[in-house]
Amino acid sequence: MRSRAHWCWFSLSYVMILLKRRSSIAETRCLLYLEHMIFKESNMTTGIEARGFIFGPPIALAIGAKFVPLRKPKKLPGEVFRQEYDLEYGSDCLEMHVGALASGERALVVDDLIATGGTLCAAMKLLECAGAEVVECACVIEIPALKGRERLNGKPVYVLVDSQ
């Protein structure tokens, strides 16, 4: 991981994930996570734009689930479900195609980072409003000092790397 202080907005640090070489520890943790997810009986994996698109599809393939992208505004054609949310530096929105899921499907939400939890909360609300049951969230990195887990109302979160 590489961090760049004051990268974009205010005093936020940007954390970049660099996949320079294979890591047996990371591979083992990923494999254990996939084994764990098989028993959750999730039939849908969602990825939050954009890095969730990198991590979500391989998980979906590995557990035999479909993949549904959660996109930033105005990137999907046709009718969409929409969920707005606040960020540390403003607001944003996630969208998903109407008809992308059937009521009662069990979803896994995948993203690169959990910081304040705002994006994951928005993704869960979007999926639940469309009729899905969110089973778990999975992120590559967590910044525990920002207490994002506390906003998820007890929803399980699997994290590969703790930033501390």
XYZ file of C-alpha atoms in Angstrom, residues 34-164:
131
model
C -13.947 -17.530 -0.543
C -14.428 -20.714 1.467
C -16.234 -18.677 4.131
C -18.521 -17.080 1.496
C -19.573 -20.416 -0.004
C -21.282 -21.235 3.286
C -23.074 -17.849 3.355
C -25.107 -18.978 0.323
C -24.814 -15.623 -1.386
C -26.146 -15.722 -4.947
C -25.134 -12.194 -5.921
C -21.945 -10.170 -5.584
C -22.028 -6.412 -6.038
C -19.039 -4.172 -6.643
C -18.942 -0.459 -5.921
C -17.436 1.676 -8.685
C -14.620 1.553 -9.504
C -12.300 -0.671 -7.478
C -15.162 -2.930 -6.451
C -15.248 -3.860 -10.143
C -11.723 -5.265 -9.780
C -12.394 -7.397 -6.696
C -16.087 -8.284 -7.095
C -16.168 -10.343 -10.327
C -13.473 -12.864 -9.282
C -15.328 -13.444 -6.001
C -18.605 -13.887 -7.899
C -16.997 -16.407 -10.248
C -15.381 -18.314 -7.388
C -18.625 -18.723 -5.418
C -20.895 -19.232 -8.448
C -22.805 -15.964 -8.031
C -23.804 -13.270 -10.490
C -22.103 -9.862 -10.423
C -24.068 -6.590 -10.280
C -22.173 -3.287 -10.615
C -23.148 -0.325 -8.433
C -22.270 2.729 -10.517
C -21.777 6.447 -10.071
C -24.615 8.660 -11.416
C -25.626 8.733 -15.090
C -23.403 5.870 -16.227
C -26.154 3.274 -16.641
C -28.660 3.389 -19.500
C -32.345 2.873 -18.774
C -34.238 2.889 -15.493
C -32.178 2.769 -12.291
C -32.541 2.595 -8.540
C -30.667 5.502 -6.937
C -29.238 6.079 -3.446
C -27.645 9.385 -2.456
C -25.242 9.635 0.467
C -22.942 12.076 2.243
C -19.165 11.953 2.156
C -16.537 13.699 4.278
C -16.096 16.235 1.451
C -19.581 16.454 -0.124
C -22.147 14.018 -1.425
C -22.397 11.278 -4.025
C -24.799 8.716 -5.403
C -24.876 5.042 -6.368
C -27.123 3.600 -9.062
C -28.146 0.084 -10.091
C -30.282 -1.151 -12.971
C -33.910 -1.838 -12.175
C -34.318 -5.590 -12.666
C -30.689 -6.410 -11.836
C -31.856 -8.537 -8.919
C -34.881 -10.493 -7.819
C -36.514 -9.925 -4.460
C -34.964 -12.117 -1.775
C -31.560 -12.554 -3.402
C -28.641 -12.718 -0.974
C -25.977 -10.125 -1.757
C -22.342 -9.597 -0.904
C -21.118 -5.975 -1.185
C -17.484 -5.586 -2.309
C -15.376 -2.416 -2.228
C -11.725 -1.537 -1.862
C -11.915 0.488 1.356
C -14.070 1.040 4.416
C -13.359 4.428 5.962
C -16.413 6.228 7.402
C -18.811 3.579 6.078
C -20.912 6.012 4.025
C -20.473 4.279 0.675
C -21.132 0.803 2.101
C -24.251 2.080 3.894
C -25.538 3.574 0.642
C -24.871 0.317 -1.207
C -26.726 -1.696 1.438
C -29.712 0.694 1.370
C -29.820 0.566 -2.428
C -29.818 -3.244 -2.474
C -32.335 -3.578 0.357
C -34.729 -1.097 -1.297
C -34.535 -3.237 -4.446
C -35.463 -6.332 -2.417
C -32.107 -8.015 -1.713
C -30.824 -9.236 1.631
C -27.268 -8.014 2.240
C -25.377 -10.938 3.762
C -21.968 -9.346 4.266
C -19.572 -6.633 3.131
C -16.004 -7.297 2.026
C -13.233 -4.712 1.689
C -9.544 -4.909 0.989
C -8.552 -2.184 3.478
C -10.115 -0.744 6.634
C -9.226 2.500 8.387
C -10.456 1.627 11.916
C -9.848 5.138 13.300
C -12.753 6.436 11.157
C -15.167 3.887 12.732
C -16.963 2.937 9.517
C -18.100 -0.409 10.929
C -20.211 1.388 13.516
C -22.427 2.803 10.750
C -23.209 -0.647 9.327
C -25.615 -1.644 12.122
C -23.847 -4.900 12.948
C -23.567 -6.137 9.355
C -20.532 -8.453 9.071
C -17.513 -6.942 7.319
C -14.546 -8.986 6.095
C -11.312 -7.019 5.664
C -7.993 -8.240 4.237
C -5.763 -5.407 5.532
C -6.091 -3.169 8.584
C -4.431 0.187 7.868
C -3.063 0.608 11.394
